[in-house]
CSV table of C-alpha atoms in Angstrom, one decimal:
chain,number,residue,atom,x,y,z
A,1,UNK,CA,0.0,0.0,0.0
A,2,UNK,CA,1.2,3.2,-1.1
A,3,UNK,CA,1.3,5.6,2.1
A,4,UNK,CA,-0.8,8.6,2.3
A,5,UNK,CA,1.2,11.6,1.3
A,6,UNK,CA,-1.2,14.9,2.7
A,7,UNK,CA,0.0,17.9,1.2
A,8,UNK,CA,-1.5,21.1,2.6
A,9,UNK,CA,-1.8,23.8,0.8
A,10,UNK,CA,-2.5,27.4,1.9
A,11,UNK,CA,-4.7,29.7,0.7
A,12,UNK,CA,-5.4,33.5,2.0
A,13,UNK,CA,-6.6,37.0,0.4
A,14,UNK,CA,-4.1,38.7,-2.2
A,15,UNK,CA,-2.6,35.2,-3.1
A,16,UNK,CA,-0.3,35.2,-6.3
A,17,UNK,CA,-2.5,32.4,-7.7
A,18,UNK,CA,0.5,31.1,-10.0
A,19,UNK,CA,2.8,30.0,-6.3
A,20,UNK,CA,0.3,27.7,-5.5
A,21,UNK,CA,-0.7,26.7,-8.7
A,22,UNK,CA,2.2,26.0,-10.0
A,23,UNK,CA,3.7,23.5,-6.9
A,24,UNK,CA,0.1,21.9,-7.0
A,25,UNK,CA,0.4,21.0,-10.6
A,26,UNK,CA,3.2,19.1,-10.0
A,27,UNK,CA,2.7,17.5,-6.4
A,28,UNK,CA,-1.0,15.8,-6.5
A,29,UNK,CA,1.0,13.8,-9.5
A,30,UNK,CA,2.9,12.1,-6.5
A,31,UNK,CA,2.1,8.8,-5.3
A,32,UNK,CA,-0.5,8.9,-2.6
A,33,UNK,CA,-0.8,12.3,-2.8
A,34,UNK,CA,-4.1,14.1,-0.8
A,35,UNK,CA,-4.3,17.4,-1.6
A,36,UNK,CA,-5.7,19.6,1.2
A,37,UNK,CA,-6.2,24.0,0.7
A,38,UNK,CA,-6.2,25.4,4.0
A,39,UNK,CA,-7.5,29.0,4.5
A,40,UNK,CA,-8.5,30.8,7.7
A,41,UNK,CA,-11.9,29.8,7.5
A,42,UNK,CA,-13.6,27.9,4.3
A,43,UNK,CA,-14.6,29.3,1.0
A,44,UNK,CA,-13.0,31.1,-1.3
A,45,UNK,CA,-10.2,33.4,-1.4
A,46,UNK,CA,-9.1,36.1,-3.6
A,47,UNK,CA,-5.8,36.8,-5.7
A,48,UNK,CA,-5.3,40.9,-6.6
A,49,UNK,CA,-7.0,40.2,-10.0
A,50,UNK,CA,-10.0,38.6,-8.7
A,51,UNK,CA,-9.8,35.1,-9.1
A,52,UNK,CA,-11.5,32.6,-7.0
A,53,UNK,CA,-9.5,29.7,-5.3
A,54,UNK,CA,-11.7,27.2,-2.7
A,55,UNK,CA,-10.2,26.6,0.6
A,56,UNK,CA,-12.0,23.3,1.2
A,57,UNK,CA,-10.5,23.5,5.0
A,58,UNK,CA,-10.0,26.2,7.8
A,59,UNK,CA,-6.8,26.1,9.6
A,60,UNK,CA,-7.9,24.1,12.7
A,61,UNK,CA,-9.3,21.0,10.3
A,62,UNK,CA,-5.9,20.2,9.7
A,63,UNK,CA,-3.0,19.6,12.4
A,64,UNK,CA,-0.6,17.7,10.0
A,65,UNK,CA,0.8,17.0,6.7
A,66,UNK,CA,3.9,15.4,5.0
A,67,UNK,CA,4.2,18.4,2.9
A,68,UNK,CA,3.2,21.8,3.4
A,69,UNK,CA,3.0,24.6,0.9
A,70,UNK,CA,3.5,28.3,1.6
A,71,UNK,CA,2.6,30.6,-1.4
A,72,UNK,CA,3.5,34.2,-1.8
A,73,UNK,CA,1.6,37.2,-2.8
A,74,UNK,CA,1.1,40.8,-1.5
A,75,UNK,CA,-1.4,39.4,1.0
A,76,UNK,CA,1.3,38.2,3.4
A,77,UNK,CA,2.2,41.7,4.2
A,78,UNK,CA,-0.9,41.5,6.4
A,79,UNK,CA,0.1,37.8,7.5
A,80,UNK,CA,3.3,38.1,9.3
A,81,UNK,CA,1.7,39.5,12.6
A,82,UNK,CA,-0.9,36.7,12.4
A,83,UNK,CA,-0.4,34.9,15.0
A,84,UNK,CA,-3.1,32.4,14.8
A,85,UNK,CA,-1.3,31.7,11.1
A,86,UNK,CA,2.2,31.4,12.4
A,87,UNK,CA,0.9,29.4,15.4
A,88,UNK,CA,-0.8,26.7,12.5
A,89,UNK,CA,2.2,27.2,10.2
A,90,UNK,CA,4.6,26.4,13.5
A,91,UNK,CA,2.2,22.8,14.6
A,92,UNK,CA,2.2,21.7,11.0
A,93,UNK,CA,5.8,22.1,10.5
A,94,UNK,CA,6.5,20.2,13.6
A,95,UNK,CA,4.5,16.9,11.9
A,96,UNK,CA,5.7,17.5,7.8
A,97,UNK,CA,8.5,15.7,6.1
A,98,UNK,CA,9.0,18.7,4.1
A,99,UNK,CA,8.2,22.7,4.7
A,100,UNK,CA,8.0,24.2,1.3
A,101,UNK,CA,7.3,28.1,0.3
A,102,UNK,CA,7.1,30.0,-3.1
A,103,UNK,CA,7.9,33.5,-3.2
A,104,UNK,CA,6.9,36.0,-0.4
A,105,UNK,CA,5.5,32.6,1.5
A,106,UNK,CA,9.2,32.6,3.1
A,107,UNK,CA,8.5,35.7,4.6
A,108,UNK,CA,5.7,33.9,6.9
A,109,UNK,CA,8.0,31.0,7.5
A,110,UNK,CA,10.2,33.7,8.7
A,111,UNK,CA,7.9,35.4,10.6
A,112,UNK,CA,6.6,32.1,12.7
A,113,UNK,CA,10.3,31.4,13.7
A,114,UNK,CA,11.1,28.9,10.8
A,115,UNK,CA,14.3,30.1,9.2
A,116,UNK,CA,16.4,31.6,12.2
A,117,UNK,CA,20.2,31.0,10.9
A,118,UNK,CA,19.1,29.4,7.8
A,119,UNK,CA,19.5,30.4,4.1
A,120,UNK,CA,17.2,30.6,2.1
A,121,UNK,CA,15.2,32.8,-0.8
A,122,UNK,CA,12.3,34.6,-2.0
A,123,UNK,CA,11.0,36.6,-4.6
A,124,UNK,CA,14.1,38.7,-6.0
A,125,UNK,CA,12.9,42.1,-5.1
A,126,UNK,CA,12.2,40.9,-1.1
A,127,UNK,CA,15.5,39.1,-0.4
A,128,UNK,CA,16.6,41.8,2.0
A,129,UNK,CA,13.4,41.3,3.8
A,130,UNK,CA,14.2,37.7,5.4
A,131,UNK,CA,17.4,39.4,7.2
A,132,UNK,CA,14.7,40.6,9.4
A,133,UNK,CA,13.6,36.9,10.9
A,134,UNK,CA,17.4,35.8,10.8
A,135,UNK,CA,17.4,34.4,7.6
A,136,UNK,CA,20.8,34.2,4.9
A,137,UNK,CA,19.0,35.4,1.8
A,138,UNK,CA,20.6,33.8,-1.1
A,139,UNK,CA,19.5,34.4,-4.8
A,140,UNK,CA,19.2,31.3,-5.9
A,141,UNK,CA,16.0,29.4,-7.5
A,142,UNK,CA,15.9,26.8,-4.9
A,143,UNK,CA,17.2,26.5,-1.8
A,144,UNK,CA,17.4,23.7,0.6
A,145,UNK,CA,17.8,24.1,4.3
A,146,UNK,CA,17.2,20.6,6.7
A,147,UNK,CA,13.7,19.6,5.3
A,148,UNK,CA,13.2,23.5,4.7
A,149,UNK,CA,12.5,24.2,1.1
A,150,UNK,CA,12.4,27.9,-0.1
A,151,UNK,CA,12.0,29.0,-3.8
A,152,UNK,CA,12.3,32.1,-5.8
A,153,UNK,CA,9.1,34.1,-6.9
A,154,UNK,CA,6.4,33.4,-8.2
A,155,UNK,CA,7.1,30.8,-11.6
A,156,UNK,CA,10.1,29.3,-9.1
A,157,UNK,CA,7.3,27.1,-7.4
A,158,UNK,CA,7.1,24.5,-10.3
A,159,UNK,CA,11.2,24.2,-10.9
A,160,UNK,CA,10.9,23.4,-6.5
A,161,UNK,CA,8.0,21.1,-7.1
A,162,UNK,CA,9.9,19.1,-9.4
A,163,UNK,CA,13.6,18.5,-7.0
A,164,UNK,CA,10.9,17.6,-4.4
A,165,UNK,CA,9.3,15.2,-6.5
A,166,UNK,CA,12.7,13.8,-7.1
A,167,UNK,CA,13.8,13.6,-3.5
A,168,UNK,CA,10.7,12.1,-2.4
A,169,UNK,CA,9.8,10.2,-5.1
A,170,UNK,CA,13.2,9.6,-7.7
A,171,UNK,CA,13.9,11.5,-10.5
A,172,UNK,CA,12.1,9.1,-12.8
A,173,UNK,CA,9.1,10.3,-11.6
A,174,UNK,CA,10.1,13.9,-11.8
A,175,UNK,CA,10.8,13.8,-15.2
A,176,UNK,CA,7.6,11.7,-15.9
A,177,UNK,CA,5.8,15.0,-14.4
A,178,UNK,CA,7.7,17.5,-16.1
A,179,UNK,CA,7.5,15.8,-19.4
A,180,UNK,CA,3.0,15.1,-18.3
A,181,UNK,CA,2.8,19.0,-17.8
A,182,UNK,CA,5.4,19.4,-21.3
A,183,UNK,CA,7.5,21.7,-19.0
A,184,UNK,CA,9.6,22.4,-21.7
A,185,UNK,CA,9.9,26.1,-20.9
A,186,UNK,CA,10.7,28.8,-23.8
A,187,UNK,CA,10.2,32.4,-22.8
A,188,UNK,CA,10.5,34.5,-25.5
A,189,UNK,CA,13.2,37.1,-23.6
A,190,UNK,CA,15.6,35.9,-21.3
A,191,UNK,CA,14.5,39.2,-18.9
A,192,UNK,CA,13.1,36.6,-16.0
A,193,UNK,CA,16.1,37.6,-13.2
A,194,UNK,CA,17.1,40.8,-12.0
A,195,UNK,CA,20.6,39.8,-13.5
A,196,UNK,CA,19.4,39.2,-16.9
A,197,UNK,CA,16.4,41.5,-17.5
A,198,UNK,CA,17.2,45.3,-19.7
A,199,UNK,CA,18.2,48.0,-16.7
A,200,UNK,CA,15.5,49.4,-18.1
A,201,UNK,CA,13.3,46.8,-17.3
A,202,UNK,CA,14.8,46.4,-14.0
A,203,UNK,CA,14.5,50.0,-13.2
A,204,UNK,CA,10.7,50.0,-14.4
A,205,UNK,CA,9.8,47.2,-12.3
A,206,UNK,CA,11.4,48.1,-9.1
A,207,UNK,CA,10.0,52.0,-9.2
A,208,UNK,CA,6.5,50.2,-10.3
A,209,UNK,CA,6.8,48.1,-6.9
A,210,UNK,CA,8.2,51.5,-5.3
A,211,UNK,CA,12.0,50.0,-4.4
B,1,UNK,CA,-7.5,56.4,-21.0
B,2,UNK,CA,-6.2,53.1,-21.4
B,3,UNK,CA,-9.2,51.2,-23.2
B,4,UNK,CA,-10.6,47.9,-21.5
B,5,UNK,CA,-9.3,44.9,-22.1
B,6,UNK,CA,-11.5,42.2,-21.2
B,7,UNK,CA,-10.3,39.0,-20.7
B,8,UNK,CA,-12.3,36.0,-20.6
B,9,UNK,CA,-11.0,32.8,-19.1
B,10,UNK,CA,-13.0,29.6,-19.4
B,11,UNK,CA,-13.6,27.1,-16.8
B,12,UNK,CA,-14.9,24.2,-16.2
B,13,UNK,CA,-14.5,20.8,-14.3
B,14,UNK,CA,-11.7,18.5,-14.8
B,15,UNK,CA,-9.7,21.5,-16.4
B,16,UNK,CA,-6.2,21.4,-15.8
B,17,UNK,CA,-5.3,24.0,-13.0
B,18,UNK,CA,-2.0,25.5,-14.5
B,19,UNK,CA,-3.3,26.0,-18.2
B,20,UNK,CA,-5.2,29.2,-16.8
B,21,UNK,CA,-3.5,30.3,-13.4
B,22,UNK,CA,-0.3,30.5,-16.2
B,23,UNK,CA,-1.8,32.8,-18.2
B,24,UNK,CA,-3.7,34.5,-16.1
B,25,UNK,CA,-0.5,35.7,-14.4
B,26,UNK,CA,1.0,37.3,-16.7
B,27,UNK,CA,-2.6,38.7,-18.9
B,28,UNK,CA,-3.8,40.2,-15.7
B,29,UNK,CA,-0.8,42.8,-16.1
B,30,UNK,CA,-2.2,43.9,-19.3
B,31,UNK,CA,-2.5,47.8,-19.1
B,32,UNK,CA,-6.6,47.6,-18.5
B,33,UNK,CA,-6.8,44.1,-17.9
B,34,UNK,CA,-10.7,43.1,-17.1
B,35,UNK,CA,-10.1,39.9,-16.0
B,36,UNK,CA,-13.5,37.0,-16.1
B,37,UNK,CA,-13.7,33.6,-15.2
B,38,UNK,CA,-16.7,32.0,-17.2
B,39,UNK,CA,-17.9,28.4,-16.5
B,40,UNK,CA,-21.5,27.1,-17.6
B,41,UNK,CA,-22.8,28.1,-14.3
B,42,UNK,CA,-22.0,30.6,-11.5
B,43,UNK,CA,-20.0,28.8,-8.6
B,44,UNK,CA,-16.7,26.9,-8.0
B,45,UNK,CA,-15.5,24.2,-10.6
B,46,UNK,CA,-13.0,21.2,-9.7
B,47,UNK,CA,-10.0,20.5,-11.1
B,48,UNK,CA,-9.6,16.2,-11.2
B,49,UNK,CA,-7.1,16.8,-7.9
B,50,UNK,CA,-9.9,18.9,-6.2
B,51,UNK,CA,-8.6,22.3,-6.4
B,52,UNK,CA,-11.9,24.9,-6.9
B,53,UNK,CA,-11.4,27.8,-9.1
B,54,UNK,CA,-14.3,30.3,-8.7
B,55,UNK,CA,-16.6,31.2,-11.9
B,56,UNK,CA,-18.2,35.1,-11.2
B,57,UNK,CA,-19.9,34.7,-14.7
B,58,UNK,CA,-21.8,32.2,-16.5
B,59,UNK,CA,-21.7,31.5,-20.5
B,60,UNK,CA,-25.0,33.9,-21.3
B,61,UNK,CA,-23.1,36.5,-19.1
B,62,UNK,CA,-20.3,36.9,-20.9
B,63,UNK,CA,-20.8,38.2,-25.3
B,64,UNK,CA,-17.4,39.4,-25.9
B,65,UNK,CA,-13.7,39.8,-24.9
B,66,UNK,CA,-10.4,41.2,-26.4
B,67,UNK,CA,-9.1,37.9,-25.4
B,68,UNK,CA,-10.4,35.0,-25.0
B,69,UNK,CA,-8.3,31.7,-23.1
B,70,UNK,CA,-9.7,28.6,-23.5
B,71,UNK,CA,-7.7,26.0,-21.5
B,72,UNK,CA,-7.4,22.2,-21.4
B,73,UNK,CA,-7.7,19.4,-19.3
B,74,UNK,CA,-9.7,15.6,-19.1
B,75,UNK,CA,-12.8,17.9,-19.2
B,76,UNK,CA,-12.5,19.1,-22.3
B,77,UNK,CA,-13.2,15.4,-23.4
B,78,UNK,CA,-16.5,15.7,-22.6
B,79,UNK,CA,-16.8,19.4,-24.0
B,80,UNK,CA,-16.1,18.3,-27.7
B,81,UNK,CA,-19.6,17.6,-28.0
B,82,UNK,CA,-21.3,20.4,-26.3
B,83,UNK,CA,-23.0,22.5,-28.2
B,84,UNK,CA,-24.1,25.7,-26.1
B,85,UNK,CA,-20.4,25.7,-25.4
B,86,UNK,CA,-19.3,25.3,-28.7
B,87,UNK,CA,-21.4,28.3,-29.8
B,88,UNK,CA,-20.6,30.1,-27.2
B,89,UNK,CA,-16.7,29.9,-28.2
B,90,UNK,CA,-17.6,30.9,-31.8
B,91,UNK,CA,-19.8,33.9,-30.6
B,92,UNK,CA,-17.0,35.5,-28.6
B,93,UNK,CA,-13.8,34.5,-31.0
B,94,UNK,CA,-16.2,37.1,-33.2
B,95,UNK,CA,-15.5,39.5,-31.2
B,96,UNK,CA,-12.3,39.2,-29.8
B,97,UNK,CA,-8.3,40.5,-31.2
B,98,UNK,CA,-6.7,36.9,-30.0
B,99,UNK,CA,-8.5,34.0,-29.0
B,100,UNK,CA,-6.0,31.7,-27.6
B,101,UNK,CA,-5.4,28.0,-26.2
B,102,UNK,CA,-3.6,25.9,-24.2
B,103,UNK,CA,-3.1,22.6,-24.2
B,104,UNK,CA,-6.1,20.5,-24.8
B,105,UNK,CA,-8.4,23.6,-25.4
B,106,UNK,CA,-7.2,23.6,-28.7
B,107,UNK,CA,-9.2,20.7,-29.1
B,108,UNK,CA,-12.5,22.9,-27.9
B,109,UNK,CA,-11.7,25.5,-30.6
B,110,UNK,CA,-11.2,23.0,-33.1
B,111,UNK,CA,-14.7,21.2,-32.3
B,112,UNK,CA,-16.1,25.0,-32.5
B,113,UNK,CA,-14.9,24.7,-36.3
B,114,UNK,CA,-12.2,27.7,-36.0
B,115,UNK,CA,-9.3,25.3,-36.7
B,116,UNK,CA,-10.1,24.3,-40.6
B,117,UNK,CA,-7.0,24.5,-42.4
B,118,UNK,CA,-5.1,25.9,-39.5
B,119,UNK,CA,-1.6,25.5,-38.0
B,120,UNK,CA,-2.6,24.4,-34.1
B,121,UNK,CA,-0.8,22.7,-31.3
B,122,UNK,CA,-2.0,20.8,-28.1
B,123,UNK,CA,-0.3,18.6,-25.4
B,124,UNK,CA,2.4,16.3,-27.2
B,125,UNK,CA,0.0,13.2,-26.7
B,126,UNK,CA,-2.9,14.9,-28.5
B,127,UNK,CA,-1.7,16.2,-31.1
B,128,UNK,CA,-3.0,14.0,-34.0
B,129,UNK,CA,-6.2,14.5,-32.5
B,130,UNK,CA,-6.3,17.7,-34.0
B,131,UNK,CA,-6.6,16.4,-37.4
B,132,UNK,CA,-10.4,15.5,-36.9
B,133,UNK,CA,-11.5,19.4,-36.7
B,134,UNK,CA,-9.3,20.1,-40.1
B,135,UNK,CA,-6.7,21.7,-38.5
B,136,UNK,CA,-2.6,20.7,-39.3
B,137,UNK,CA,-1.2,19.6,-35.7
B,138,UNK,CA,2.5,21.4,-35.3
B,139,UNK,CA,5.0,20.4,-32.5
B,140,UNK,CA,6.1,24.1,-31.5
B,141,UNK,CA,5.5,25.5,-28.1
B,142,UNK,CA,3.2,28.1,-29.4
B,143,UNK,CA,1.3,28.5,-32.7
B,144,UNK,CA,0.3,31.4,-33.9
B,145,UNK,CA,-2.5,31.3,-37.3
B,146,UNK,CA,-4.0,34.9,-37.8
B,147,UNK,CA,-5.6,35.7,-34.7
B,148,UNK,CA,-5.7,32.6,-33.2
B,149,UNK,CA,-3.0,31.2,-31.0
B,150,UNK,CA,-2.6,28.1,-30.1
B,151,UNK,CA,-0.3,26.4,-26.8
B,152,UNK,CA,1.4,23.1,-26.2
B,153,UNK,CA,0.5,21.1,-23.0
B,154,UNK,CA,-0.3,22.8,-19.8
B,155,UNK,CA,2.7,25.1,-18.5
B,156,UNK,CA,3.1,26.6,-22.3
B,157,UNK,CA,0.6,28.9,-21.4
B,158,UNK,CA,3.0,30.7,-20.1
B,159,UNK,CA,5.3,31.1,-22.7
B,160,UNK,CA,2.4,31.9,-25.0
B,161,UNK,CA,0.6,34.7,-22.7
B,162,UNK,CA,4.2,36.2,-22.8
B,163,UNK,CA,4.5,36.1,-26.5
B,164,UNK,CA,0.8,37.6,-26.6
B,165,UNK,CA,1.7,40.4,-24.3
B,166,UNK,CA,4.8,41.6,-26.4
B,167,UNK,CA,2.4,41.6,-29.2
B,168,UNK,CA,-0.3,43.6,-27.7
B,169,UNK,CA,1.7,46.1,-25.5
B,170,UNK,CA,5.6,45.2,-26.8
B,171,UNK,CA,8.3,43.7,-25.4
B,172,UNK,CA,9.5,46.2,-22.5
B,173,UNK,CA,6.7,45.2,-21.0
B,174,UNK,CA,6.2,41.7,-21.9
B,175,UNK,CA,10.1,41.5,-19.9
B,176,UNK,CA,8.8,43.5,-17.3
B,177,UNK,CA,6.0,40.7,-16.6
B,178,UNK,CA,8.6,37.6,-16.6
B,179,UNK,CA,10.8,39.6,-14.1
B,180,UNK,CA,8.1,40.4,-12.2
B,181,UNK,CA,7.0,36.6,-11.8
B,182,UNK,CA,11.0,35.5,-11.8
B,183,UNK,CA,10.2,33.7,-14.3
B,184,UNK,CA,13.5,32.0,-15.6
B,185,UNK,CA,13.2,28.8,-15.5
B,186,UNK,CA,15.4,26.0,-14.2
B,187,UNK,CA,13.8,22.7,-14.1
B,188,UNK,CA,16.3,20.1,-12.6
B,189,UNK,CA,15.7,17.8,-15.6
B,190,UNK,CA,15.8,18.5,-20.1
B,191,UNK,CA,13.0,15.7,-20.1
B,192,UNK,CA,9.7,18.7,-21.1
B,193,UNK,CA,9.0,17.0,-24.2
B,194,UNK,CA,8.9,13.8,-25.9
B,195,UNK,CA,12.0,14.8,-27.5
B,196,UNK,CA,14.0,15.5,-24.5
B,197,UNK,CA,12.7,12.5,-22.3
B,198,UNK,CA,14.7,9.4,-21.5
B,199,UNK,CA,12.9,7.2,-23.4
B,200,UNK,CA,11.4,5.0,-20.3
B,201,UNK,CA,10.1,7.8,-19.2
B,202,UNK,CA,8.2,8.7,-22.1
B,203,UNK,CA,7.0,5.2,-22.2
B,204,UNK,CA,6.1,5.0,-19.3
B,205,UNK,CA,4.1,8.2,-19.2
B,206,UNK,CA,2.1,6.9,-22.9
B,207,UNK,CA,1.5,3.8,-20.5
B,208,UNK,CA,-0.4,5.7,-17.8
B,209,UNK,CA,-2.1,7.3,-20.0
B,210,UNK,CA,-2.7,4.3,-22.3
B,211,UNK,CA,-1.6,5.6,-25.6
C-alpha cells in the first residue's frame, strides 16, 4: 500500500495564484498524494485580479501534513503578525516531512520562527526582507535548508516542485511529471532575473513596486 | 485612458489548473486588464485533484472579450460535444483581437470549427487528435495562425501569454511581466518534451495514459 502523502496547501486573500498553482500541478502527481487548501476559514479566497481559489479546509481542520505549501503574494504583508497563522504554520511544521514556500511565502515562514540561521530565498525584489527573521537570503532558484524548502518568486514554485518530486519520489518520476505537464519552458526574452532583465526593465519594475 | 481589455477565461470541471492560473499571471498585467472567469454556471469548478477555481460569470453572461483563453484538461473530453459551449466559443472569438489556447483547449476550438486548415498545437499526446476538426497539428511551443493562437501542454501557457503580451503592448513590457513573476526557468531535468525524455520515461508516461 502506497502511504498517504497529505500535502496542505495554503490559501489567503491577495494570493499570487501562479505560487500555489504551480507547486500543486506538479505534487497531487505524486504517489499517494491528498491534496488539502487550508485557509482561515472555508470558501473562497481572492488573488489581486480577482480570481477565486476554494479553501476546502480552515486552519484548525488540519493539524498535520507530510508536505506543506506556503505561497506568496502581496497578502502576506498583512500575514506576518498573524499569529493564529504562524501558530498553525509552527504545529504543522513540527509533523511534515517537508516545509516548502514559493515566493513571499518565506516571509511567513520567517515570521513564525522557521528560518532563524538558515539560508534561504524569496521573490528577488524581497530578499533583503528575510534578514529581518534571521534568515541568509541567497539568490538562488531553490534553496534547501534541513527539510526547509524555499524557492524564488512566483514561476520558481514548479522548478521546487519538481527537485521535491525527485527527492521524495526519484527523479524518474520527476521527469515523468515534467514531461506530463510538457514543462519544456521557452520564454521568449531571457529578462526573468534581476541579472538578466534590460536595466531598463529592471528599473521599471522596481519603481513600479516602489524600491 | 487606457481602453478595457477584457479577458475572458474559461472554466470548467476537470480543467487542468495550470493552463489558466499560467496565463492569467501574466494577462492580468495587461494595461486595462478586465479579467472574467466563465464556467457554464455561477459557482466553483474542480480540477480532477480537487482544487476549486471560482466562476463570477456564467456562459450567457459573458458576449465578448479582447481575449479569449480557452484552457485544457480531461474535461475538455466531454466538451467536444457540447453545443451551447461550442457556440458560445464561436460567438466570442467574433468579437475578440486573439483568441487563444492551451493545451487540450485547442481541441475545444477545433470542435467550434475555428481550426479548418489551420496551423494548431496541443499537449504532445494529442496532437494528432487535431486532425479531426481540419486543422494541421504542429509540435512548437506556441502557434500562432491569424488571430488565433494556439499552446502546447499545460505550462506553455505561459510562454504563450508572454508572447501575446509583447504583441499587444511590446516587449518592455512583456520583460517586465517575466521579471516580475522571476520567471526563468530551471527545471532540474531537459526531459519537457517527448523529444527531450529518456525514453522509459516517455514510455512510461504513454503507459499511464494508455496511448
Amino acid at each position: 500500500m502506497i502511504p498517504a502523502m497529505r500535502i496542505a496547501c495554503l490559501l489567503f486573500d491577495r494570493i499570487t495564484a501562479l505560487d500555489i498553482v504551480g507547486p500543486y500541478e506538479v505534487l497531487h502527481r505524486l504517489p499517494g498524494a491528498e491534496m488539502s487548501f487550508v485557509a482561515r476559514s472555508r470558501g473562497a479566497v481572492r488573488t489581486d485580479e480577482g480570481l477565486g481559489l476554494v479553501a476546502d479546509q480552515a486552519l484548525d481542520e488540519v493539524g498535520a501534513a507530510e508536505i506543506l505549501v506556503v505561497p506568496g503574494g502581496l497578502g502576506t504583508r498583512a500575514l506576518t503578525e498573524d499569529r493564529a497563522l504562524l501558530d498553525w504554520i509552527r504545529a504543522v511544521h513540527a509533523t511534515t516531512q517537508w516545509t516548502t514556500s514559493v515566493c513571499t511565502g518565506s516571509l511567513l515562514l520567517g515570521a513564525a520562527g522557521l528560518l532563524e540561521g538558515r539560508e534561504a530565498t524569496t521573490h528577488w525584489m524581497m530578499l533583503e526582507g528575510l534578514r529581518r527573521y534571521g534568515a541568509r537570503p541567497v539568490s538562488r532558484r531553490v534553496v534547501w535548508s534541513d527539510k526547509i524548502v524555499t524557492a524564488a518568486g512566483v514561476s520558481a514554485g514548479i522548478d521546487m516542485a519538481l527537485e521535491l518530486v525527485a527527492r521524495v519520489a526519484g527523479p524518474g518520476l520527476a521527469q515523468a511529471i515534467q514531461l506530463g505537464i510538457e514543462y519544456d519552458p521557452a520564454p521568449p526574452f531571457d529578462a526573468g532575473s534581476p541579472a538578466k532583465a534590460p536595466p531598463a526593465v529592471l528599473e521599471a519594475v522596481r519603481a513600479r513596486a516602489g524600491r
